[in-house]
mmCIF file of C-alpha atoms in Angstrom:
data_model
loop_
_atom_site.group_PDB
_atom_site.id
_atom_site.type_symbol
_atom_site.label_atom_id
_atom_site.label_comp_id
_atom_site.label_asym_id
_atom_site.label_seq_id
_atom_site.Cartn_x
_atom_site.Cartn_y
_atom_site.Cartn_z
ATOM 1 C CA UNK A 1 106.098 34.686 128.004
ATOM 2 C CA UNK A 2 106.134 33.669 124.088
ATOM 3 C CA UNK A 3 109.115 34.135 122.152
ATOM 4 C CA UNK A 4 107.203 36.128 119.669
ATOM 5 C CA UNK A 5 110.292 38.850 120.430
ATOM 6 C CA UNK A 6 112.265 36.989 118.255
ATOM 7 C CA UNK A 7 110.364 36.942 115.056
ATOM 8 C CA UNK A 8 111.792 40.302 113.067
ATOM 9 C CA UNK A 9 115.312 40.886 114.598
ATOM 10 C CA UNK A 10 116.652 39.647 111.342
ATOM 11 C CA UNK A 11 114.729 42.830 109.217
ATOM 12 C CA UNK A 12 116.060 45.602 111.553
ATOM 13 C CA UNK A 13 118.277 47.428 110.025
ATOM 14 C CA UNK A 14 120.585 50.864 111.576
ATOM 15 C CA UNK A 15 121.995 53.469 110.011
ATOM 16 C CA UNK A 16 125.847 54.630 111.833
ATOM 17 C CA UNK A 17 128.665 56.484 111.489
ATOM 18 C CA UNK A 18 132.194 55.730 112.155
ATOM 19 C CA UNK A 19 133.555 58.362 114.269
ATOM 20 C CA UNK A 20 136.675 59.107 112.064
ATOM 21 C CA UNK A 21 136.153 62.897 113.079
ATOM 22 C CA UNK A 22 134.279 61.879 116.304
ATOM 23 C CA UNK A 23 135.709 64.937 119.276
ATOM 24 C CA UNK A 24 134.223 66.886 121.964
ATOM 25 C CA UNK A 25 134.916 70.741 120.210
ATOM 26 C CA UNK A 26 132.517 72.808 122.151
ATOM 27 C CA UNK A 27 129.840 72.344 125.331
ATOM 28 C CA UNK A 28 126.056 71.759 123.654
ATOM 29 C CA UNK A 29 124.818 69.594 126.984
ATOM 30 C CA UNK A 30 126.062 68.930 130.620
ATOM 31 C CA UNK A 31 128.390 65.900 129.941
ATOM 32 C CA UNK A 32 130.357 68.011 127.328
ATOM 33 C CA UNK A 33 131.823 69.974 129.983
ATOM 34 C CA UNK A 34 135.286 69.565 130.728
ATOM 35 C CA UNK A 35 135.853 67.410 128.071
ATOM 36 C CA UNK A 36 136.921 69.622 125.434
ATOM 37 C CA UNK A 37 139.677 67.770 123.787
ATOM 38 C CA UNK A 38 139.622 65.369 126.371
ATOM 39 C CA UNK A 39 138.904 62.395 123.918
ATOM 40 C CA UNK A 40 140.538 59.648 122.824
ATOM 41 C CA UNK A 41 139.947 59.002 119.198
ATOM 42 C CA UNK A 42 141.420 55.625 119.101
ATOM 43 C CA UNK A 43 139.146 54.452 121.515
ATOM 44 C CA UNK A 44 136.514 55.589 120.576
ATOM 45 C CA UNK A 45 136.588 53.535 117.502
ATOM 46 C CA UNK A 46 137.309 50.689 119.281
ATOM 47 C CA UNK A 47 134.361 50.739 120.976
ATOM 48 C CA UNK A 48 132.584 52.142 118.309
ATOM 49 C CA UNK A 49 133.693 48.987 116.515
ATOM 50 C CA UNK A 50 132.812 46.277 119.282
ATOM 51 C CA UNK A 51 128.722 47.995 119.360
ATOM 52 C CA UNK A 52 129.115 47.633 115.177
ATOM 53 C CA UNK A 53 129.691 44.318 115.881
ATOM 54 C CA UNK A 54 127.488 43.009 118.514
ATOM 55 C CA UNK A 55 124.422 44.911 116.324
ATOM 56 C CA UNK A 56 125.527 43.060 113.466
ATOM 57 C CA UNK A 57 125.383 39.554 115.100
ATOM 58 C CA UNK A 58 121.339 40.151 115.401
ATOM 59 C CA UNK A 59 120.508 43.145 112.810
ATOM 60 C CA UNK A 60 121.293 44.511 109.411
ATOM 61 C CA UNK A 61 124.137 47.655 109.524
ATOM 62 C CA UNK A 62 124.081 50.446 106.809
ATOM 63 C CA UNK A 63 126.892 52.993 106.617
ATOM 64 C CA UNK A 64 127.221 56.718 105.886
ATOM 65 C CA UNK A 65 129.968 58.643 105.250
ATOM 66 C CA UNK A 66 132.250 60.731 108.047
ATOM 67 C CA UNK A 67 132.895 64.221 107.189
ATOM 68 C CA UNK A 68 135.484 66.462 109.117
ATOM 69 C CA UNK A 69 133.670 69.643 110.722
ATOM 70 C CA UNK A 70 131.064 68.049 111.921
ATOM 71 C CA UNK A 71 132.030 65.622 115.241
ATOM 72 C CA UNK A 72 128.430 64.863 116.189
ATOM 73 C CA UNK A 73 127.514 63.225 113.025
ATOM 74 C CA UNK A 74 128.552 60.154 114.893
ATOM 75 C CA UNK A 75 125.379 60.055 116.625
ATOM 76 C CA UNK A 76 123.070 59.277 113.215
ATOM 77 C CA UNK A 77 120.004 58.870 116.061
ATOM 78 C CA UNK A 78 119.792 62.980 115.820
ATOM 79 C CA UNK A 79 119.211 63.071 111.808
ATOM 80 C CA UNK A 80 115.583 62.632 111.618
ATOM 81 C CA UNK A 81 112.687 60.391 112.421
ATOM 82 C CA UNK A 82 111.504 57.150 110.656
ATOM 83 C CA UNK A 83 107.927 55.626 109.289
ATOM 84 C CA UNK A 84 107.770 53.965 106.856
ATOM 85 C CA UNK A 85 109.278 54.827 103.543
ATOM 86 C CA UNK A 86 109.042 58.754 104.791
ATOM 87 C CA UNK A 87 112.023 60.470 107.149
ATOM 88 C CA UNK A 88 111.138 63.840 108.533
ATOM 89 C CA UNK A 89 114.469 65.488 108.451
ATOM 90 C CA UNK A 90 115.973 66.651 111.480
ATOM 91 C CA UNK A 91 116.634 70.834 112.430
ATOM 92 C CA UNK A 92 118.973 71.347 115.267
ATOM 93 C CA UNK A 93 118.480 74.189 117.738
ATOM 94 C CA UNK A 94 122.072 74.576 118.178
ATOM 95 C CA UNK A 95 123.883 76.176 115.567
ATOM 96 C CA UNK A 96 127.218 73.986 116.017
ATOM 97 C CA UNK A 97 125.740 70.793 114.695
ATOM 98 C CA UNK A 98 122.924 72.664 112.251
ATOM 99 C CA UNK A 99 125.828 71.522 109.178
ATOM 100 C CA UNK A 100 124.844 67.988 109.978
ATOM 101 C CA UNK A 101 121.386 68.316 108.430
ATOM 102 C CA UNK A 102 122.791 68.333 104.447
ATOM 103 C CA UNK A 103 124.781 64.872 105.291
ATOM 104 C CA UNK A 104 121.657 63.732 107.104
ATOM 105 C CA UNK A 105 119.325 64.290 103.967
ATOM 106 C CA UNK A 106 121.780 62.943 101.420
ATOM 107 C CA UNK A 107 122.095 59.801 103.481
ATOM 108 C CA UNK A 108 118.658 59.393 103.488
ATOM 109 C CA UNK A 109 117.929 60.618 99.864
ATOM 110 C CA UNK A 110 121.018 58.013 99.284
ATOM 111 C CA UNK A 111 118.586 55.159 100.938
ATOM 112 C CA UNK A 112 115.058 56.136 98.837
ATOM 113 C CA UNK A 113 113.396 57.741 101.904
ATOM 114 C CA UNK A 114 111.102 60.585 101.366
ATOM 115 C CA UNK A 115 112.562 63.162 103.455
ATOM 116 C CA UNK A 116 110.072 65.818 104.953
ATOM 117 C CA UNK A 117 110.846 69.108 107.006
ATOM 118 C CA UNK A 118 109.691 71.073 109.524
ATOM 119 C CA UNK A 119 109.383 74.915 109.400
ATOM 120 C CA UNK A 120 112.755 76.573 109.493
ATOM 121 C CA UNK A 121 111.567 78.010 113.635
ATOM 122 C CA UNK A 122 110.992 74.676 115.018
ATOM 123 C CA UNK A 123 113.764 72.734 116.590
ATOM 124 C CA UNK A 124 113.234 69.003 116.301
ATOM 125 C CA UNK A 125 116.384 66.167 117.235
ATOM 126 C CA UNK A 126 115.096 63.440 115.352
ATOM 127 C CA UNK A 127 115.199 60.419 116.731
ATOM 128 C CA UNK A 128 116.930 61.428 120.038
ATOM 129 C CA UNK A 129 112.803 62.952 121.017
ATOM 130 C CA UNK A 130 110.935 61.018 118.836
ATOM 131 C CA UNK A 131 110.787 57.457 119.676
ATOM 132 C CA UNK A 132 108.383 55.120 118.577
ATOM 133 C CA UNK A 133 106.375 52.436 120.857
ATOM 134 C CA UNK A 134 106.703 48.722 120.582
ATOM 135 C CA UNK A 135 103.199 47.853 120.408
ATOM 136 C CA UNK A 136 100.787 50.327 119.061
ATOM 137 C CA UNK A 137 100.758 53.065 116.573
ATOM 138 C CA UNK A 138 102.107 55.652 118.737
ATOM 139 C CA UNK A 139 105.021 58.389 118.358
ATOM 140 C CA UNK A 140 106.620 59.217 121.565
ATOM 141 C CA UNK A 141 107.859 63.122 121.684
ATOM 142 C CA UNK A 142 110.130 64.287 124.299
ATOM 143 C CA UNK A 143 110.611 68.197 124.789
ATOM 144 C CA UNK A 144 111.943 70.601 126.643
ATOM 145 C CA UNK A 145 115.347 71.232 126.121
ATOM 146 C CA UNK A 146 115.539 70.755 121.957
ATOM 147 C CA UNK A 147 112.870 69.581 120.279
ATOM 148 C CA UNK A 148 110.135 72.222 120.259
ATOM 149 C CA UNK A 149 106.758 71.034 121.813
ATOM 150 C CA UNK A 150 104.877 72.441 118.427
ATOM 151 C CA UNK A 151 106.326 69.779 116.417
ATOM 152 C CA UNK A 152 104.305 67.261 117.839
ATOM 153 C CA UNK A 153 101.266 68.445 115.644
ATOM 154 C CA UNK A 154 103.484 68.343 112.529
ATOM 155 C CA UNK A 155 104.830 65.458 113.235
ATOM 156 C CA UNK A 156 101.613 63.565 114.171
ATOM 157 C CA UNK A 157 100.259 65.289 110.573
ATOM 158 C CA UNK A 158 103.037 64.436 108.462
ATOM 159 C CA UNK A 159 103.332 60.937 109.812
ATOM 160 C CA UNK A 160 99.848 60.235 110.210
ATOM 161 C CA UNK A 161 100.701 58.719 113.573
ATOM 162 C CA UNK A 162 99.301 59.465 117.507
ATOM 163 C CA UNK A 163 102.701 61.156 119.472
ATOM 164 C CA UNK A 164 102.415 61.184 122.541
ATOM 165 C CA UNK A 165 104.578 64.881 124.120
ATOM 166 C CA UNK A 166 106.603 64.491 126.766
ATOM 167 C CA UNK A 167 108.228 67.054 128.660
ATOM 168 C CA UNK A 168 111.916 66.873 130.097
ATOM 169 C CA UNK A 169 113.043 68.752 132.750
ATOM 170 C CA UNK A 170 116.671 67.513 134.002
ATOM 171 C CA UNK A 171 119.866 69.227 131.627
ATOM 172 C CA UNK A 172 121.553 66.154 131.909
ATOM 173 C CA UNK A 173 118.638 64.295 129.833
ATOM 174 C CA UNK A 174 118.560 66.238 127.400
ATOM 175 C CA UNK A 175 116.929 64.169 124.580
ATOM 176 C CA UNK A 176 114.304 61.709 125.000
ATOM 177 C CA UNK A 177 116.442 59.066 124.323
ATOM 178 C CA UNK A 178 119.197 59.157 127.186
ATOM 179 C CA UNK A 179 116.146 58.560 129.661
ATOM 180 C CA UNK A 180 113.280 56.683 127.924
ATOM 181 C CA UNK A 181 113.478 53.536 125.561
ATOM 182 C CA UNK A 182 110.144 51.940 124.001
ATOM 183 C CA UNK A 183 110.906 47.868 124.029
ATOM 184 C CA UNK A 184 110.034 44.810 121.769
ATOM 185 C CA UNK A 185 106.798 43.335 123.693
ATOM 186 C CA UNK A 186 105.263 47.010 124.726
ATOM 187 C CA UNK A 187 107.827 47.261 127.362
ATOM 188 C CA UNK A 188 109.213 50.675 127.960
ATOM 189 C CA UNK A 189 112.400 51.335 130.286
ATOM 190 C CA UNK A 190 112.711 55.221 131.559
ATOM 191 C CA UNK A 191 114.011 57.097 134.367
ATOM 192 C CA UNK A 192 111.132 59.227 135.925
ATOM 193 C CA UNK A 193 113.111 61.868 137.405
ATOM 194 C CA UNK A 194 113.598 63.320 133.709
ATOM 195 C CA UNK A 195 110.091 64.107 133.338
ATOM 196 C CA UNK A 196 107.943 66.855 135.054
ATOM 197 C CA UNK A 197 104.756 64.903 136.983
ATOM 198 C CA UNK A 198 102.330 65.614 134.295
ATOM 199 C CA UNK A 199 104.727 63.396 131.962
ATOM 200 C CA UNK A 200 104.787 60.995 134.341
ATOM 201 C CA UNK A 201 101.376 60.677 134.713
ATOM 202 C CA UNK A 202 101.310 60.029 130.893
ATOM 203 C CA UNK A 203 103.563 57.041 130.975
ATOM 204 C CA UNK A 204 101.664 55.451 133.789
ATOM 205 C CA UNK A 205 98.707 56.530 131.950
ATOM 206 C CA UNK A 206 99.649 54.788 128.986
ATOM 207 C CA UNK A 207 102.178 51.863 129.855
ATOM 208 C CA UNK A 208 100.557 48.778 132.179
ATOM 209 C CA UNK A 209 102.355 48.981 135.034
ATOM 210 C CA UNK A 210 104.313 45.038 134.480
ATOM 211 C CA UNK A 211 105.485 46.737 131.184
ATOM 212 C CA UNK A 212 106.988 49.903 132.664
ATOM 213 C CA UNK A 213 110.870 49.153 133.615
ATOM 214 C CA UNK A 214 111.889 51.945 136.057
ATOM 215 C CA UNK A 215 115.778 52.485 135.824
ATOM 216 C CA UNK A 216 117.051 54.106 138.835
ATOM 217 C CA UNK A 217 119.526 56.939 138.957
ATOM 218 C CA UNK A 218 122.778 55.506 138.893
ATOM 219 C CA UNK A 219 121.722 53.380 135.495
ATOM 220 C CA UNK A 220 120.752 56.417 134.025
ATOM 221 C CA UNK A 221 123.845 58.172 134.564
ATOM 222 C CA UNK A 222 125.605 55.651 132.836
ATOM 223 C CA UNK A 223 122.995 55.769 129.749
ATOM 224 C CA UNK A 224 121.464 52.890 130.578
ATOM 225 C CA UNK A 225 117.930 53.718 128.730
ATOM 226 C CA UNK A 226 120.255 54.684 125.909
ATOM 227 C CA UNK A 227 119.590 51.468 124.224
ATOM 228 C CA UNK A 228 119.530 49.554 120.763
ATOM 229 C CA UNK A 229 116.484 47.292 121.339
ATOM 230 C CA UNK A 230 116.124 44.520 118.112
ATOM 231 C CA UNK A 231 113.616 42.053 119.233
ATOM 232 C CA UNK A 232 114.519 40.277 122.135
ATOM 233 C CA UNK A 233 118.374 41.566 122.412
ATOM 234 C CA UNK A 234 119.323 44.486 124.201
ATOM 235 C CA UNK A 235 122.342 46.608 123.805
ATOM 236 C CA UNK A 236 124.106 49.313 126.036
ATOM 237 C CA UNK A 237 127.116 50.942 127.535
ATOM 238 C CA UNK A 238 126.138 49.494 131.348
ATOM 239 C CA UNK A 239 123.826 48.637 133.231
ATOM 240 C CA UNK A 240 123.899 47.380 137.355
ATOM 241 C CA UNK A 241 122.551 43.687 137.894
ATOM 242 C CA UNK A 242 119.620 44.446 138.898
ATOM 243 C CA UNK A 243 118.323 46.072 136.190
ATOM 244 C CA UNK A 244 119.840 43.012 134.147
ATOM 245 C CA UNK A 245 118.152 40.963 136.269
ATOM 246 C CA UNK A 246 114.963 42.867 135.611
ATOM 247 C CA UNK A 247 115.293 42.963 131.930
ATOM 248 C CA UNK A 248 115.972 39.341 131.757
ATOM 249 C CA UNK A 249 112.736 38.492 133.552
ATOM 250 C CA UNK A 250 110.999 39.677 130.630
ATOM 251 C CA UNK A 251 112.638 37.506 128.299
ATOM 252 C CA UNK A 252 115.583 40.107 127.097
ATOM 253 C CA UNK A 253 119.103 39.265 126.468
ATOM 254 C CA UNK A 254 121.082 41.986 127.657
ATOM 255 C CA UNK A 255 124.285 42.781 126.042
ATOM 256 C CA UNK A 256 126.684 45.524 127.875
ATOM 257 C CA UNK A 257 129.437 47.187 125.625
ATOM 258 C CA UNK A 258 131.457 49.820 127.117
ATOM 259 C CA UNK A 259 130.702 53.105 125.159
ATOM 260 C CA UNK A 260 132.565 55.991 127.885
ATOM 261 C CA UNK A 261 134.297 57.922 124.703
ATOM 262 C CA UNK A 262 131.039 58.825 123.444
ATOM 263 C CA UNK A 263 129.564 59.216 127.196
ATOM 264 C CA UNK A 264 131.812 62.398 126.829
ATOM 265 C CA UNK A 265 129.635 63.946 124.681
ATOM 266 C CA UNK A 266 126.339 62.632 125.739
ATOM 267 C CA UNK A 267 125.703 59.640 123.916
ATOM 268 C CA UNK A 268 125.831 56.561 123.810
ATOM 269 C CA UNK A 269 124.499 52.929 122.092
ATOM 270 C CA UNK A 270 120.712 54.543 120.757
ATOM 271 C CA UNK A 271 122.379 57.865 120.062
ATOM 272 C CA UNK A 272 124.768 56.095 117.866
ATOM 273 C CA UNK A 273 122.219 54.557 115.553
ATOM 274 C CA UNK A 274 119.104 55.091 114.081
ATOM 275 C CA UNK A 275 116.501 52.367 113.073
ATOM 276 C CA UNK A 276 115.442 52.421 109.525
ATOM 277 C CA UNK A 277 112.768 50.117 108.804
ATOM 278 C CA UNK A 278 110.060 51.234 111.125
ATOM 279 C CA UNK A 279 106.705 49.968 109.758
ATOM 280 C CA UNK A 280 103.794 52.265 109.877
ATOM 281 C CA UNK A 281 101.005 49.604 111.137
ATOM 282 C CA UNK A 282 97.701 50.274 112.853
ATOM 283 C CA UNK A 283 97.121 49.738 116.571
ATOM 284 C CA UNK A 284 94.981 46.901 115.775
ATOM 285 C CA UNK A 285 97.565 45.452 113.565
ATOM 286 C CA UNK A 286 100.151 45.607 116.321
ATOM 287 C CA UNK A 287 97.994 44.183 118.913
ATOM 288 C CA UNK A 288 97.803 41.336 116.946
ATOM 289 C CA UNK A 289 101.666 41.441 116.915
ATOM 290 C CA UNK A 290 101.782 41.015 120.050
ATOM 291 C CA UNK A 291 99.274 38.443 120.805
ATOM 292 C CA UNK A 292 100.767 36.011 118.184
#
């Protein structure tokens, strides 16, 4: 295996949130129930601090501000999705974290995107369903449970990009992103049991099968497709040695940084950032990306 994985870790660059305001106030998803006020604030920003750090030894971190009212905001991987110099703003389906969307756009107004919507009647998550593969120009969609299946046409028109729908069909996966995560190399890492067989079908469809990383139920429950891939380094909350094992057979360093708080509210490492240099390249560009 080359070591081409290493050659743009430097240029990535995430956009968090410090969770000064970070709480679970009401029940949006499975894991928020029960743990209504059941947080602990301090700890959370310890560990919030410790995946700020470890990102930072490998990648570039920008900042946006807190703001009290709205405790999700934490989890900057919901505000939109990135191409490019162009962000296609994110519109929540449920109305408790819909006051996120103005921070969202002046964060990346703030950062000279060019931020694009989608009609007022179509739910989209941002980067939580829309994730973008390693090595060719396609947009991954998931759907199902927030992001509305007839945003993949916009979003393929607006971004001038293939996506790829997926459909999810477990509660407790709720985005694409606690249960599928495209890797440097062309790798991708999921847990089939989210998707219905048609999606399935897809991803063997479209991933060769020594790319496709199967994570087996107990990983996912602890998040562990919920993951900040830059180049060759890995980041997550946990992950059982085998699937360490596994990843490091393909030339990834894994790096496992306890993230529970957030696991309260159904997050965790990819939730809490969002990429923001993701070049918009051809498929024949990438593939010879990947064969350097």
């Amino acid at each position: 295996m080359t070591n081409h994985l290493l050659d743009h870790t430097a240029e990535d660059t995430f956009l968090m949130c410090a969770p000064d305001h970070f709480e679970v106030s009401y029940v949006i998803n499975p894991w928020m129930a029960g743990n209504i006020a059941h947080g602990n604030r301090s700890v959370a920003m310890e560990q919030w601090l410790a995946l700020v750090e470890a990102i930072g030894q490998v990648a570039k971190i920008k900042m946006m501000p807190a703001m009290p009212g709205v405790p999700d905001l934490v989890f900057t991987a919901n505000a939109g999705v990135v191409l490019g110099n162009k962000v296609v703003l994110s519109r929540f389906r449920h109305v408790e974290r819909q006051a996120e969307e103005v921070y969202f756009d002046a964060a990346f107004t703030a950062h000279g995107f060019e931020v694009l919507t989608l009609p007022p009647e179509l739910p989209f998550e941002g980067a939580g369903d829309a994730l973008m593969d390693r090595s060719e120009s396609l947009l991954w969609f998931g759907h199902g449970h927030r992001s509305d299946i007839a945003c993949a046409t916009r979003l393929s028109e607006l971004l001038e990009i293939e996506v790829q729908p997926l459909k999810l069909v477990d509660a407790r996966f709720y985005h694409l992103d606690t249960c599928f995560c495209p890797l440097a190399g062309g790798y991708v890492m999921y847990f089939p049991e989210a998707f219905d067989a048609a999606s399935q079908a897809e991803i063997t469809a479209r991933v060769p099968a020594d790319k496709r990383i199967i994570v087996a139920s107990e990983d996912a429950l602890h998040f562990a497709c919920n993951t900040v891939n830059s180049g060759r380094h890995i980041f997550l909350n946990q992950a059982s040695d085998a699937l360490v094992a596994q990843l490091q057979s393909h030339g990834f360093i894994v790096h496992q940084t306890a993230l529970t708080e957030f696991l309260k509210a159904g997050g965790a490492a990819k939730c809490l950032t969002l990429k923001l240099n993701e070049p918009h390249q051809s498929a024949a560009q990438a593939a010879r990306q990947e064969a350097a």
